Amino acid sequence: MAAARVVLASGNRGKLRELTELLEPLQLEVVPQSQFGIEPPAETGTTFVANALLKARNAAALTKLAALADDSGLEVDALGGLPGVHSARYAGEHATDEANLAKLLVALAGVEAGRRTARYRCAIVYLRHAEDPAPLIAEASWDGVIITSPRGTGGFGYDPVFVPRGEQQGERLTVAELPSARKNAMSHRGKALAALLTALTTQVRGS
Ligand code: IMP
């Protein structure tokens, strides 16, 4: 049986590779939206779920295929949840990861260690078509603290200043110092994806 195609509303190659492997057993072939010449829509939602839905609906409407999209960001308690849905453009519309991270450290200057709690959040959605009235939605978070100076070269975004609340007491590695397989097993995105796959398996096998 030929695999059904699902458009991925993201240009991220890492996400495409990971999703392709995970969705193969469900006979779903993941195709990035760039293959259809689709530009991402403006992320005007105020929540991660709203933005993931915006991206998935846009891709589903333009391709007439089922669509997958995710949206994620960092929520810092001492900043009332900022940068949140603005994480990718915290320091400006086309800001680099370094500029966003530098702005975060300035915003947290003087905040004592015990009040630097934060979490990454991720929402992933799957739409059977653009007007799907019952999208599959999975959300997950990853708790940690923001340290005062960056460490490590792995990961991306805010990873060099995010120390996850480790299972091993006393471990103080930033996400940028963790092997990527370890990050994927624990991260907000990894956990949200696992939850979505469970829901998707039920939907695909049940229909
Ligand atoms: P998006 O999910 O690709 O829209 O990413 C949103 C932004 O949130 C990224 O550009 C990063 O600034 C931040 N972010 C989301 N997930 C992570 C992560 O796993 N590590 C570091 N930064 C992240």
Coordinates of C-alpha atoms and ligand atoms in Angstrom, one line a residue:
M1 CA 0.0 0.0 0.0
A2 CA 1.4 3.4 -0.9
A3 CA 2.1 5.7 2.0
A4 CA -0.3 8.7 2.5
R5 CA 1.4 12.0 2.4
V6 CA 1.5 14.5 5.2
V7 CA 2.9 18.0 4.8
L8 CA 5.2 19.3 7.5
A9 CA 4.7 23.0 8.1
S10 CA 8.3 23.6 9.0
G11 CA 11.6 24.0 7.1
N12 CA 13.6 22.4 9.8
R13 CA 15.6 19.4 8.4
G14 CA 16.2 17.8 11.8
K15 CA 12.4 17.8 12.4
L16 CA 11.8 16.3 9.0
R17 CA 14.3 13.4 9.5
E18 CA 13.0 12.6 12.9
L19 CA 9.3 12.7 11.9
T20 CA 9.9 10.6 8.7
E21 CA 11.4 7.8 10.8
L22 CA 8.7 7.9 13.4
L23 CA 5.8 8.0 11.0
E24 CA 6.9 5.3 8.6
P25 CA 5.3 2.5 10.5
L26 CA 2.0 4.4 10.1
Q27 CA 2.4 4.5 6.3
L28 CA 2.7 8.3 6.5
E29 CA 5.2 10.0 4.3
V30 CA 6.3 13.4 5.6
V31 CA 6.9 16.1 2.9
P32 CA 8.3 19.5 3.9
Q33 CA 6.2 22.5 2.9
S34 CA 9.1 24.0 1.1
Q35 CA 8.6 21.3 -1.6
F36 CA 5.3 23.0 -2.4
G37 CA 6.9 26.5 -2.3
I38 CA 4.9 27.4 0.8
E39 CA 6.0 30.3 2.9
P40 CA 5.3 30.1 6.6
P41 CA 2.4 32.4 7.7
A42 CA 2.8 35.2 10.3
E43 CA 2.7 33.7 13.8
T44 CA 0.0 36.0 15.2
G45 CA -1.4 33.6 17.8
T46 CA -0.9 34.3 21.5
T47 CA -0.4 30.6 22.4
F48 CA 1.8 27.8 21.1
V49 CA -1.2 25.8 20.2
A50 CA -2.7 28.7 18.2
N51 CA 0.5 29.2 16.3
A52 CA 0.9 25.5 15.5
L53 CA -2.7 25.4 14.3
L54 CA -2.1 28.5 12.1
K55 CA 0.9 26.9 10.5
A56 CA -0.8 23.5 10.0
R57 CA -4.0 25.0 8.5
N58 CA -2.0 27.2 6.1
A59 CA -0.1 24.1 4.8
A60 CA -3.1 21.9 4.6
A61 CA -5.2 24.5 2.8
L62 CA -2.5 25.1 0.2
T63 CA -1.6 21.4 -0.4
K64 CA -5.0 19.7 0.2
L65 CA -3.0 17.2 2.3
A66 CA -3.0 16.3 6.0
A67 CA -0.6 18.6 7.9
L68 CA 1.7 18.5 10.9
A69 CA 3.1 21.6 12.7
D70 CA 4.8 22.5 15.9
D71 CA 5.4 25.6 17.8
S72 CA 7.7 26.0 20.8
G73 CA 9.4 28.5 23.0
L74 CA 10.9 29.4 26.4
E75 CA 8.8 30.7 29.3
V76 CA 10.7 32.4 32.1
D77 CA 8.9 32.9 35.4
A78 CA 10.7 36.1 36.5
L79 CA 9.6 37.6 33.1
G80 CA 6.0 36.7 33.5
G81 CA 6.3 33.9 30.9
L82 CA 8.3 35.9 28.3
P83 CA 9.8 35.4 25.7
G84 CA 7.1 32.7 25.2
V85 CA 5.6 32.7 21.7
H86 CA 8.0 35.5 20.8
S87 CA 11.1 33.3 21.6
A88 CA 12.4 33.2 18.0
R89 CA 12.2 37.0 17.6
Y90 CA 12.7 38.2 21.2
A91 CA 15.5 40.6 20.1
G92 CA 13.8 41.6 16.9
E93 CA 12.1 40.2 13.7
H94 CA 15.1 38.5 12.2
A95 CA 17.2 38.2 15.4
T96 CA 19.9 35.6 15.7
D97 CA 19.9 33.0 18.5
E98 CA 22.9 34.8 20.0
A99 CA 21.0 38.2 20.1
N100 CA 17.9 36.6 21.7
L101 CA 20.1 34.9 24.3
A102 CA 22.0 38.1 25.1
K103 CA 18.7 40.0 25.5
L104 CA 17.4 37.3 27.9
L105 CA 20.5 37.5 30.1
V106 CA 20.2 41.3 30.2
A107 CA 16.5 41.0 31.2
L108 CA 17.5 38.6 34.0
A109 CA 20.5 40.6 35.3
G110 CA 20.3 40.8 39.0
V111 CA 17.7 38.1 39.4
E112 CA 18.9 35.7 42.1
A113 CA 19.6 32.0 41.3
G114 CA 16.4 30.7 43.0
R115 CA 14.2 32.9 40.9
R116 CA 15.6 32.0 37.5
T117 CA 13.2 29.1 36.9
A118 CA 11.9 28.5 33.3
R119 CA 10.6 25.9 31.0
Y120 CA 10.6 25.1 27.3
R121 CA 7.2 24.4 25.9
C122 CA 6.1 22.7 22.7
A123 CA 2.8 22.2 21.0
I124 CA 2.4 19.8 18.0
V125 CA -0.8 19.5 16.0
Y126 CA -2.0 17.2 13.2
L127 CA -4.9 18.1 10.9
R128 CA -6.5 15.6 8.5
H129 CA -7.4 18.6 6.3
A130 CA -7.6 22.4 6.6
E131 CA -11.1 22.3 8.0
D132 CA -10.5 19.4 10.4
P133 CA -12.9 20.2 13.4
A134 CA -10.9 17.9 15.7
P135 CA -7.2 18.5 15.4
L136 CA -4.9 16.2 17.3
I137 CA -3.0 18.3 19.7
A138 CA -0.1 17.3 22.0
E139 CA 1.7 19.6 24.4
A140 CA 4.7 19.1 26.6
S141 CA 7.2 21.1 28.7
W142 CA 10.7 20.8 30.1
D143 CA 11.6 22.5 33.4
G144 CA 14.9 24.1 34.2
V145 CA 16.7 27.2 35.2
I146 CA 18.5 30.0 33.3
I147 CA 22.2 30.4 34.3
T148 CA 24.1 33.6 34.0
S149 CA 26.6 32.8 31.2
P150 CA 26.4 30.5 28.2
R151 CA 28.1 27.1 28.1
G152 CA 28.2 24.4 25.4
T153 CA 28.0 24.3 21.6
G154 CA 25.2 21.8 20.9
G155 CA 21.5 22.4 20.4
F156 CA 20.3 25.8 19.4
G157 CA 18.4 28.9 20.7
Y158 CA 18.5 29.3 24.4
D159 CA 20.2 25.9 25.1
P160 CA 23.6 27.3 26.3
V161 CA 21.9 29.0 29.3
F162 CA 19.1 26.4 30.0
V163 CA 20.0 23.8 32.7
P164 CA 17.2 21.2 32.9
R165 CA 16.0 20.1 36.2
G166 CA 17.9 16.8 36.0
E167 CA 16.9 13.4 37.3
Q168 CA 20.4 13.1 38.6
Q169 CA 20.7 15.4 41.6
G170 CA 23.6 17.9 41.2
E171 CA 23.9 17.6 37.4
R172 CA 24.4 21.1 36.1
L173 CA 25.0 20.6 32.3
T174 CA 23.3 23.0 30.0
V175 CA 21.2 21.5 27.1
A176 CA 24.0 22.7 24.8
E177 CA 26.4 20.4 26.7
L178 CA 24.1 17.3 26.4
P179 CA 24.4 14.8 23.5
S180 CA 21.5 15.4 21.1
A181 CA 20.0 11.9 21.7
R182 CA 19.8 12.7 25.4
K183 CA 18.1 16.0 24.6
N184 CA 15.6 14.4 22.3
A185 CA 14.7 11.8 24.9
M186 CA 13.9 14.4 27.6
S187 CA 12.9 17.6 25.7
H188 CA 9.6 19.3 25.4
R189 CA 9.6 18.5 21.6
G190 CA 10.5 14.8 22.1
K191 CA 7.7 14.4 24.7
A192 CA 5.1 16.2 22.7
L193 CA 5.9 14.2 19.6
A194 CA 5.7 10.9 21.5
A195 CA 2.2 12.0 22.8
L196 CA 1.1 13.0 19.3
L197 CA 2.3 9.7 17.9
T198 CA 0.2 7.8 20.4
A199 CA -2.9 9.8 19.4
L200 CA -2.1 9.5 15.7
T201 CA -1.6 5.7 15.9
T202 CA -5.1 5.4 17.6
Q203 CA -6.6 7.6 14.9
V204 CA -5.0 6.0 11.9
R205 CA -5.5 2.4 13.1
G206 CA -9.0 3.1 14.3
S207 CA -10.2 4.6 11.0
Ligands
IMP1 P1 10.0 27.2 16.6 O1 9.3 26.1 17.4 O2 10.8 26.6 15.5 O3 9.0 28.3 16.2 O4 11.0 27.9 17.7 C1 10.7 28.9 18.6 C2 11.9 29.4 19.3 O5 11.9 28.9 20.7 C3 13.3 29.0 18.8 O6 13.7 29.9 17.8 C4 14.1 29.1 20.0 O7 14.5 30.5 20.3 C5 13.2 28.7 21.1 N1 13.3 27.2 21.3 C6 12.3 26.3 21.1 N2 12.7 25.1 21.4 C7 14.0 25.2 21.8 C8 15.0 24.3 22.2 O8 14.8 23.0 22.2 N3 16.2 24.8 22.5 C9 16.4 26.1 22.5 N4 15.6 27.1 22.1 C10 14.3 26.6 21.8

